[in-house]
CSV table of C-alpha atoms in Angstrom, one decimal:
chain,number,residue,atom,x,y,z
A,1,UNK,CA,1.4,-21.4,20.2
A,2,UNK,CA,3.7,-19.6,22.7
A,3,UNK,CA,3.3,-15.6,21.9
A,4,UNK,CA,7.2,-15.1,20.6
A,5,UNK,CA,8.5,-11.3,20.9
A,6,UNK,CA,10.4,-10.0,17.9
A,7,UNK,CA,13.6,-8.1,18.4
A,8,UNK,CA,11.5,-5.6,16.9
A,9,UNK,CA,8.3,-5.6,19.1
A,10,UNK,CA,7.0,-2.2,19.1
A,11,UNK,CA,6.2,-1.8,22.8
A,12,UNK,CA,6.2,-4.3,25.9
A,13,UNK,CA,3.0,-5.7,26.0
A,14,UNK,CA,1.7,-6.1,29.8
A,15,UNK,CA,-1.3,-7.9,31.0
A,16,UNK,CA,-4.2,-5.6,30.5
A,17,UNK,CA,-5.3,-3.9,33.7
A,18,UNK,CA,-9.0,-3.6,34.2
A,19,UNK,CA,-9.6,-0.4,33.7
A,20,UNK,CA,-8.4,-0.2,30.0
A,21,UNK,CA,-11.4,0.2,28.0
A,22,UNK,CA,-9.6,-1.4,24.8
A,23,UNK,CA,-7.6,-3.9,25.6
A,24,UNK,CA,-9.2,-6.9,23.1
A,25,UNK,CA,-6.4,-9.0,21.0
A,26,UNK,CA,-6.8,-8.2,17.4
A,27,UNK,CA,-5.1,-11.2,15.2
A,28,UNK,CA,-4.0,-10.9,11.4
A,29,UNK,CA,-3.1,-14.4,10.3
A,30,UNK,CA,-0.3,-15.0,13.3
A,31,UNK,CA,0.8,-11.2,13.5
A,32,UNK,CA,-1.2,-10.4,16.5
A,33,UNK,CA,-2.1,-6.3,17.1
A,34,UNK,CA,-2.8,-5.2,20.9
A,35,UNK,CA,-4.5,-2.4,21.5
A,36,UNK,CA,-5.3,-0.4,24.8
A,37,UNK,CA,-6.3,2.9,26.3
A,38,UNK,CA,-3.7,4.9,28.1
A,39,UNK,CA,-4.6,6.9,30.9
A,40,UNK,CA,-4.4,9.9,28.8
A,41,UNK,CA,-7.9,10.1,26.7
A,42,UNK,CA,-8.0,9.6,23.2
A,43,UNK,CA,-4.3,7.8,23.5
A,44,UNK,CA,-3.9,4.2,21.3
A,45,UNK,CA,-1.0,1.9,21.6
A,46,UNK,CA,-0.8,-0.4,18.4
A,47,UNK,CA,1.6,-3.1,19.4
A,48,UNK,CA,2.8,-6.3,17.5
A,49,UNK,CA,3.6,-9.3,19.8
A,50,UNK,CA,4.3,-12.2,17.1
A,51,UNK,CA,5.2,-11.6,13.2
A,52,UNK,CA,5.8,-13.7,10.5
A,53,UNK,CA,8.6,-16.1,10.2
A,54,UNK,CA,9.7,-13.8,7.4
A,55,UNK,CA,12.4,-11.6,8.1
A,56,UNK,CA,11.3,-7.9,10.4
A,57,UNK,CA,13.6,-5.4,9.5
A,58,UNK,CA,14.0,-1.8,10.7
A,59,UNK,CA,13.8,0.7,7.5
A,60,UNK,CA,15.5,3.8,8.1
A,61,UNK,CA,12.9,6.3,7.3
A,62,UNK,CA,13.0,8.9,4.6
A,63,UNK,CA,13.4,12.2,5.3
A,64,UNK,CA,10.4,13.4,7.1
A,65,UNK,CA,8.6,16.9,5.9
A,66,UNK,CA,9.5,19.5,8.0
A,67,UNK,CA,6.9,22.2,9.2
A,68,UNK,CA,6.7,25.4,6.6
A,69,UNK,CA,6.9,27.6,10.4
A,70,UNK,CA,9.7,26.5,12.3
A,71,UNK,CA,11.7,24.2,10.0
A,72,UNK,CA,11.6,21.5,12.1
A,73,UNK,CA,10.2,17.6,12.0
A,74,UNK,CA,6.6,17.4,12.7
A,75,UNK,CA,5.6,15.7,16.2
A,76,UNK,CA,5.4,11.8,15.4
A,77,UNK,CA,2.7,10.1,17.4
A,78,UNK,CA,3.4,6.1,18.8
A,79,UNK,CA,3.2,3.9,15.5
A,80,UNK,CA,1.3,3.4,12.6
A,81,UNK,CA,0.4,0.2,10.1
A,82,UNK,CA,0.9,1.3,6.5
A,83,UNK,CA,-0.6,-2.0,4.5
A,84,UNK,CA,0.2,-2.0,0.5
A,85,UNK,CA,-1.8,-4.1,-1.5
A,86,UNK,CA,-1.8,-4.7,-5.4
A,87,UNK,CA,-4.6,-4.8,-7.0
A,88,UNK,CA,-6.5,-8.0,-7.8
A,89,UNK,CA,-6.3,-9.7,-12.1
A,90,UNK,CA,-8.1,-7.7,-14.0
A,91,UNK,CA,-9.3,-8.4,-17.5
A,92,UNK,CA,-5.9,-7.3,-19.0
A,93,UNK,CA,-4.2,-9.3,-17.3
A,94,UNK,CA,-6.0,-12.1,-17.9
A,95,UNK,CA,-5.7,-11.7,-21.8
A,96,UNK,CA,-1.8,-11.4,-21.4
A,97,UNK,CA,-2.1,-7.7,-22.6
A,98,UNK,CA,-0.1,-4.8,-21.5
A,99,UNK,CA,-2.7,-3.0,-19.5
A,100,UNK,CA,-0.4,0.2,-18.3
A,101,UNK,CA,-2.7,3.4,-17.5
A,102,UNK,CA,-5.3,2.2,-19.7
A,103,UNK,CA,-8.5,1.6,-16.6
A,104,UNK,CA,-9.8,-1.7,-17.1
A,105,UNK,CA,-11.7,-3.5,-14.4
A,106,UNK,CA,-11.2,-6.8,-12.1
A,107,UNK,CA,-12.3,-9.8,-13.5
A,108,UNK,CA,-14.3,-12.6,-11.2
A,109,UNK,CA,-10.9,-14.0,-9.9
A,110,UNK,CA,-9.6,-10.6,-8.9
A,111,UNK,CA,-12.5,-9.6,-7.2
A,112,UNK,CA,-12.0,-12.6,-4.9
A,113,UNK,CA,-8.3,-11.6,-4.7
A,114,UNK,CA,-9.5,-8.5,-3.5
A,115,UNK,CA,-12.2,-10.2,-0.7
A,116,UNK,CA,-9.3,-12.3,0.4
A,117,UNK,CA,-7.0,-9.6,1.0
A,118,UNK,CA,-9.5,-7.7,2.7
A,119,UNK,CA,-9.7,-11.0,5.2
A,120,UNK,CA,-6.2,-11.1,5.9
A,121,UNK,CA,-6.1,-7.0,6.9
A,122,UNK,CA,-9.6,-7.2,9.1
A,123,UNK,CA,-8.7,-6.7,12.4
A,124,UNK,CA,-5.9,-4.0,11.6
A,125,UNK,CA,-6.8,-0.8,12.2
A,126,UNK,CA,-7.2,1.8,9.2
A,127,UNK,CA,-8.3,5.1,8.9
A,128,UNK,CA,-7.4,6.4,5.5
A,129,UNK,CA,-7.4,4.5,2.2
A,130,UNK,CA,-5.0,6.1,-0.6
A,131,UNK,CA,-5.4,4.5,-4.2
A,132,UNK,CA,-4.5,5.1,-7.5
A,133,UNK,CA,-7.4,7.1,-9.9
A,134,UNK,CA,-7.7,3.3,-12.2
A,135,UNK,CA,-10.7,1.6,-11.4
A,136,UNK,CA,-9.0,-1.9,-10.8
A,137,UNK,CA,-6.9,-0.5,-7.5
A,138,UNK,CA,-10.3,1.3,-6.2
A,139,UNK,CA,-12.3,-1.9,-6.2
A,140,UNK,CA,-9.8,-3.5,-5.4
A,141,UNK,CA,-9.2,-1.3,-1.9
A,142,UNK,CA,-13.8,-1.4,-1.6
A,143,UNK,CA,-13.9,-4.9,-1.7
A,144,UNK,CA,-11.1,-5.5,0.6
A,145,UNK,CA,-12.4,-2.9,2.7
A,146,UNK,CA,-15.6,-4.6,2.9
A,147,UNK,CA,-14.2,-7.4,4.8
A,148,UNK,CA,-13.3,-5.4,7.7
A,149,UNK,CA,-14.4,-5.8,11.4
A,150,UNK,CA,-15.0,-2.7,12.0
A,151,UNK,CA,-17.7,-2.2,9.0
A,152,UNK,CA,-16.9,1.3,8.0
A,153,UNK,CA,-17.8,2.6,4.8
A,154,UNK,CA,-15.3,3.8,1.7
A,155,UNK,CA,-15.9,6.6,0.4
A,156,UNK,CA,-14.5,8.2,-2.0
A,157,UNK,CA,-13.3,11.8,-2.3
A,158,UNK,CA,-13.9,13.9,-4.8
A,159,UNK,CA,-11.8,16.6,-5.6
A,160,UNK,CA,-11.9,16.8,-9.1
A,161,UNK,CA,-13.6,19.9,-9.4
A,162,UNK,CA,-15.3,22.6,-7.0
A,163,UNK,CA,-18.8,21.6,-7.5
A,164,UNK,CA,-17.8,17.8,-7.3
A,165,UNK,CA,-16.2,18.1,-3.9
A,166,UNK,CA,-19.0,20.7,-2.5
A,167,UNK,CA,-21.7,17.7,-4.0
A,168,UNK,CA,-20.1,14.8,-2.5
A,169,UNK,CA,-19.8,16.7,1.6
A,170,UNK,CA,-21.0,14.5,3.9
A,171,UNK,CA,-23.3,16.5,6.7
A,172,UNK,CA,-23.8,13.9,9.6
A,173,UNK,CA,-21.1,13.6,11.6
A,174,UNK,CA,-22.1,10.4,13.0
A,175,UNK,CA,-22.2,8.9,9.4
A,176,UNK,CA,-18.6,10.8,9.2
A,177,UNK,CA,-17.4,8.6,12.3
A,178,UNK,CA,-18.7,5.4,10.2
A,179,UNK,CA,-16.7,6.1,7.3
A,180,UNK,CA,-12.8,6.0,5.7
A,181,UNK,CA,-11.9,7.9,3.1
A,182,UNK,CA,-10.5,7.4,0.1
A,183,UNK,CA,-8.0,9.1,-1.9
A,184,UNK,CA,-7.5,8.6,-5.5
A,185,UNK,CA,-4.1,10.1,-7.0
A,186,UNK,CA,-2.8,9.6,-11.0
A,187,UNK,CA,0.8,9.7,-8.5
A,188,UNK,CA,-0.1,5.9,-8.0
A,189,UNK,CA,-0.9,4.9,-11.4
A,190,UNK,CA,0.0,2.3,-12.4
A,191,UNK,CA,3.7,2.5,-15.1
A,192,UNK,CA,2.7,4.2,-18.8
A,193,UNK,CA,3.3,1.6,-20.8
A,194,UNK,CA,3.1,3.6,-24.0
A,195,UNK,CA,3.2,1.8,-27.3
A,196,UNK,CA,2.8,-1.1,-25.8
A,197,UNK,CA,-0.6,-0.6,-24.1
A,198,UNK,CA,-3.0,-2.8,-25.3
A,199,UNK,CA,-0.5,-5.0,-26.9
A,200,UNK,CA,-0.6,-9.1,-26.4
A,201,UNK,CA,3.1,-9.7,-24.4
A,202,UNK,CA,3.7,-12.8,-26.1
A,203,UNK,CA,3.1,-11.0,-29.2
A,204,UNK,CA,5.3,-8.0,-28.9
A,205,UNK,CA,7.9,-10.2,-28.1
A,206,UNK,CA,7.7,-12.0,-31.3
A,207,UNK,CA,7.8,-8.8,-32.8
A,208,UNK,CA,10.1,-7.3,-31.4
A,209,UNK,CA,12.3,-9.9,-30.3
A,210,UNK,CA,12.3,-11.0,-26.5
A,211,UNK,CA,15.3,-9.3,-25.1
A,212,UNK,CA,14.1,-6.4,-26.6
A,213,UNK,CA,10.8,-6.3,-24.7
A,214,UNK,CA,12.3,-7.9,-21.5
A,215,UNK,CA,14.9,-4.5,-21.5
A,216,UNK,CA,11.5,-2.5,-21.8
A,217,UNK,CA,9.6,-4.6,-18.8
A,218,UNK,CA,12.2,-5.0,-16.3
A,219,UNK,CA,15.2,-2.3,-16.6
A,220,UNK,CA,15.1,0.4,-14.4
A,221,UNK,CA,15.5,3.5,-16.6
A,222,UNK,CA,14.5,2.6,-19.9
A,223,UNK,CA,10.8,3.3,-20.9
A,224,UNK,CA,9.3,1.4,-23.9
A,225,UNK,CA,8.2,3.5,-26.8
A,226,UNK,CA,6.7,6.7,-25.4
A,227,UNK,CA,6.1,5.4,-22.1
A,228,UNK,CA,7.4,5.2,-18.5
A,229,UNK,CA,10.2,3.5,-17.2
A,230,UNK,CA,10.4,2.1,-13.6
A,231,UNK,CA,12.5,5.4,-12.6
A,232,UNK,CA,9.8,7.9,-14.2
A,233,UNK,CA,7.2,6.0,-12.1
A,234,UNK,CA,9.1,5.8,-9.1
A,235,UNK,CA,9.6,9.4,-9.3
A,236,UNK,CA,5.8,10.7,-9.1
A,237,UNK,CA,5.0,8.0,-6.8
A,238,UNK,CA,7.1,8.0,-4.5
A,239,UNK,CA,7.1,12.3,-4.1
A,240,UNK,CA,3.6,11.9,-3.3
A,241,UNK,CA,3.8,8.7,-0.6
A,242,UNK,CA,6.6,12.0,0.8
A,243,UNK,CA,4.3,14.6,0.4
A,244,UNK,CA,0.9,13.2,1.3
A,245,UNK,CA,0.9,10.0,3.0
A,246,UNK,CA,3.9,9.8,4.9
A,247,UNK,CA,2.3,13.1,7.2
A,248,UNK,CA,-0.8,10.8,7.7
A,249,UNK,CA,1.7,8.5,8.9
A,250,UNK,CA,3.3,10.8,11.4
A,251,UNK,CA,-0.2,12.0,12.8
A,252,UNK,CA,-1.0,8.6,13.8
A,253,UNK,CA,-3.0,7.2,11.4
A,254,UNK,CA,-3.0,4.0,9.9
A,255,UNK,CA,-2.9,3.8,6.2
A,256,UNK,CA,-4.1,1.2,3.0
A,257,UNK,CA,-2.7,2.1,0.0
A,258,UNK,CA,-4.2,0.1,-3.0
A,259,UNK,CA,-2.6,0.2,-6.1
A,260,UNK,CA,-0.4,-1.4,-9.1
A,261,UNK,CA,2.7,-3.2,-9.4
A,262,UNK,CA,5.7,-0.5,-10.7
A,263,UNK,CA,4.3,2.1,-8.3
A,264,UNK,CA,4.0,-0.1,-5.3
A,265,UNK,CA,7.3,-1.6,-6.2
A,266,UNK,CA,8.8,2.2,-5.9
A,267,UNK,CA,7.5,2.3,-2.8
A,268,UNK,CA,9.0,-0.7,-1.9
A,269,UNK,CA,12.3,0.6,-3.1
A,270,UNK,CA,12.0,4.0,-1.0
A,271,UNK,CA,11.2,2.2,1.7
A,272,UNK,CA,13.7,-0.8,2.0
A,273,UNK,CA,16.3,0.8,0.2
A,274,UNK,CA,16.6,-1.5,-2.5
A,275,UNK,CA,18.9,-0.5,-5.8
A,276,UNK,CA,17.9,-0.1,-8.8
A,277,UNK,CA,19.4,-3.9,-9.8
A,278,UNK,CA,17.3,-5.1,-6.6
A,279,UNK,CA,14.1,-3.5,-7.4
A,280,UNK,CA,13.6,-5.3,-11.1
A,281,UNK,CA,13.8,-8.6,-9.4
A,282,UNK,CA,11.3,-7.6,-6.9
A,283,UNK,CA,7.5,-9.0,-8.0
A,284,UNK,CA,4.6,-8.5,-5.8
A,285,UNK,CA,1.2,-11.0,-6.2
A,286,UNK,CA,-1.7,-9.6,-6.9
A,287,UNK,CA,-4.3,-9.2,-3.7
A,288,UNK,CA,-1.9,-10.1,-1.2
A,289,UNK,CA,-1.2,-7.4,0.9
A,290,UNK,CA,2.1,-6.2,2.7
A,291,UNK,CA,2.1,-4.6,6.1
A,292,UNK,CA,4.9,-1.7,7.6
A,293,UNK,CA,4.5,-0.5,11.3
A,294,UNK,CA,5.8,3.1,11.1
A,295,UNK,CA,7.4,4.0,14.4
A,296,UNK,CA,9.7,6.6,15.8
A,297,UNK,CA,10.2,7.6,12.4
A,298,UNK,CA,11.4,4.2,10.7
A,299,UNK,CA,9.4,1.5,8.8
A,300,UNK,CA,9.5,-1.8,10.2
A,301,UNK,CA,8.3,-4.4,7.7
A,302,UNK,CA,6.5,-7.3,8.9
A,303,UNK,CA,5.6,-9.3,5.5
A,304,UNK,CA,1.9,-10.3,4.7
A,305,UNK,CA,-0.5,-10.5,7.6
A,306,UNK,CA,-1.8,-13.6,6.1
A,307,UNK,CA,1.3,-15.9,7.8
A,308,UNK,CA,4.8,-17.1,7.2
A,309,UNK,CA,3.7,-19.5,3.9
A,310,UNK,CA,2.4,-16.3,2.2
A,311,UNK,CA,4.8,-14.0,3.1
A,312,UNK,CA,7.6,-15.4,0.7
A,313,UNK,CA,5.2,-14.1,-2.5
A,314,UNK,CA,7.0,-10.6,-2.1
A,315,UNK,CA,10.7,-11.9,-3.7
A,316,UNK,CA,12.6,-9.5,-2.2
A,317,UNK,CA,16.0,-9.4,-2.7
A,318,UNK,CA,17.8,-7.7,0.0
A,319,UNK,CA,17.8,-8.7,3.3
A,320,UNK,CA,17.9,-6.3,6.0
A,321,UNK,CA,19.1,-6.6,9.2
């Protein structure tokens, strides 16, 4: 098939000359990344010839951080992907149970959620991996991580303490080069579901009467008993994608964030701009991940790497233009 530019194509892609050193196609389902070598050293152009048949559209950013010195917007570099991906089923899920913070792991089907994710992401670039401190979003973002082409390790860093981050230092910087590292924040938890964790849904609403629990599941400000709504979640998660990730972003790195339906779908919400009445319609699948080129300071969203029959999974409910 015919290469088709998008209105939204993030640079003209030319021919490669001979003398770029890293000019090989890299293709993600039919999203397909080029990549070469400027004539300045160390320079990477990331560039996106054909998305999905699902809708591109050109996020206004959020506000950027500006530098504690001079007050002014840090120095953005090209572009940079920013992949989401939910976690695979874990055993919770599974039993119909309202999981929440509580850390249980994948079960045998979201493991090979997670492996099949990691196949649709293989050939894009990534050089951090942010996830959420549950154990179901952190093998979930391993196992995908696995798959990749470019067979760097995961690791993950450990900041707990003093003596658990001078333990865990890595002293070969060759083994450095062969590695990502991961993150882990409580920020990207997954919603506290309060009362309810641990609870069978069908059950609570017999209890409690359907309506009742279906106000608690999908409003936007109203938090079940001693829990978190979607707002409270949105809140801490989306301060931290402000304050930690999005400078990664700026820098020029390309970043996986693995983690859990309400704080992904705040993302989403930042992101897009969706309302508070569009973001409770809006469901993500688990282990099917969602890719963003950040450029110039805006997020362009190109649906799921894996191709236009996919991409519909993420029902979004604005379209933007």
């Amino acid at each position: 098939m015919a290469a088709c530019t998008s209105q939204h194509a993030l640079i003209s892609v030319k021919p490669p000359r001979a003398s770029a050193s890293f000019g090989s196609d890299r293709r993600a389902g039919n999203v397909r990344f080029v990549s070469a070598t400027s004539c300045c050293p160390g320079s990477r152009k990331l560039g996106l010839v054909c998305a999905s048949n699902s809708q591109s559209s050109v996020i206004e950013p959020a506000k950027l951080p500006s530098s504690p010195e001079s007050g002014s917007t840090p120095k953005k570099s090209s572009e940079a992907a920013l992949i989401l991906i939910r976690h695979g089923e874990s055993l919770w899920n599974e039993k119909n149970l309202f999981t929440g913070c509580v850390d249980v792991p994948l079960t045998p089907k979201g493991v090979n959620e997670a492996i099949e994710a990691g196949k649709r992401i293989c050939n894009i670039p990534v050089d951090v991996i942010y996830t959420s401190s549950l154990i179901r979003a952190q093998m979930t973002a391993m196992l995908a991580m696995m798959q990749h082409r470019r067979k760097k390790v995961p690791i993950i860093v450990h900041k707990e303490s003093e003596r658990a981050h001078q333990w865990s230092q890595v002293y070969s910087e060759e083994t450095k080069k062969q590695s990502i590292p991961v993150i882990t924040a409580w920020q990207l938890n997954e919603r506290m579901y309060g009362e309810l964790q641990g609870l069978n849904k069908q059950e609570t609403a017999d209890l409690f009467g359907k309506d009742q629990v279906h106000e608690w599941r999908r409003s936007y400000d109203i938090p079940p008993p001693n829990g978190e709504s979607l707002e409270m979640c949105a809140e801490r998660a989306v301060s931290y994608f402000k304050e930690q990730i999005i400078p990664q972003l700026v820098s020029g790195k390309h970043v996986m964030i693995a983690a859990h339906g309400n704080s992904l779908r705040s993302i989403i919400m930042h992101l897009d701009k969706l309302t508070s009445q569009e973001v409770i319609s809006l469901e993500l699948s688990t282990g099917i991940p969602m890719l963003y080129i950040f450029k110039e300071g805006k997020f362009i969203r190109r649906g799921s790497p894996a191709g236009p029959s996919e991409a519909g999974v993420y029902a979004y409910t604005k379209i933007n233009t």
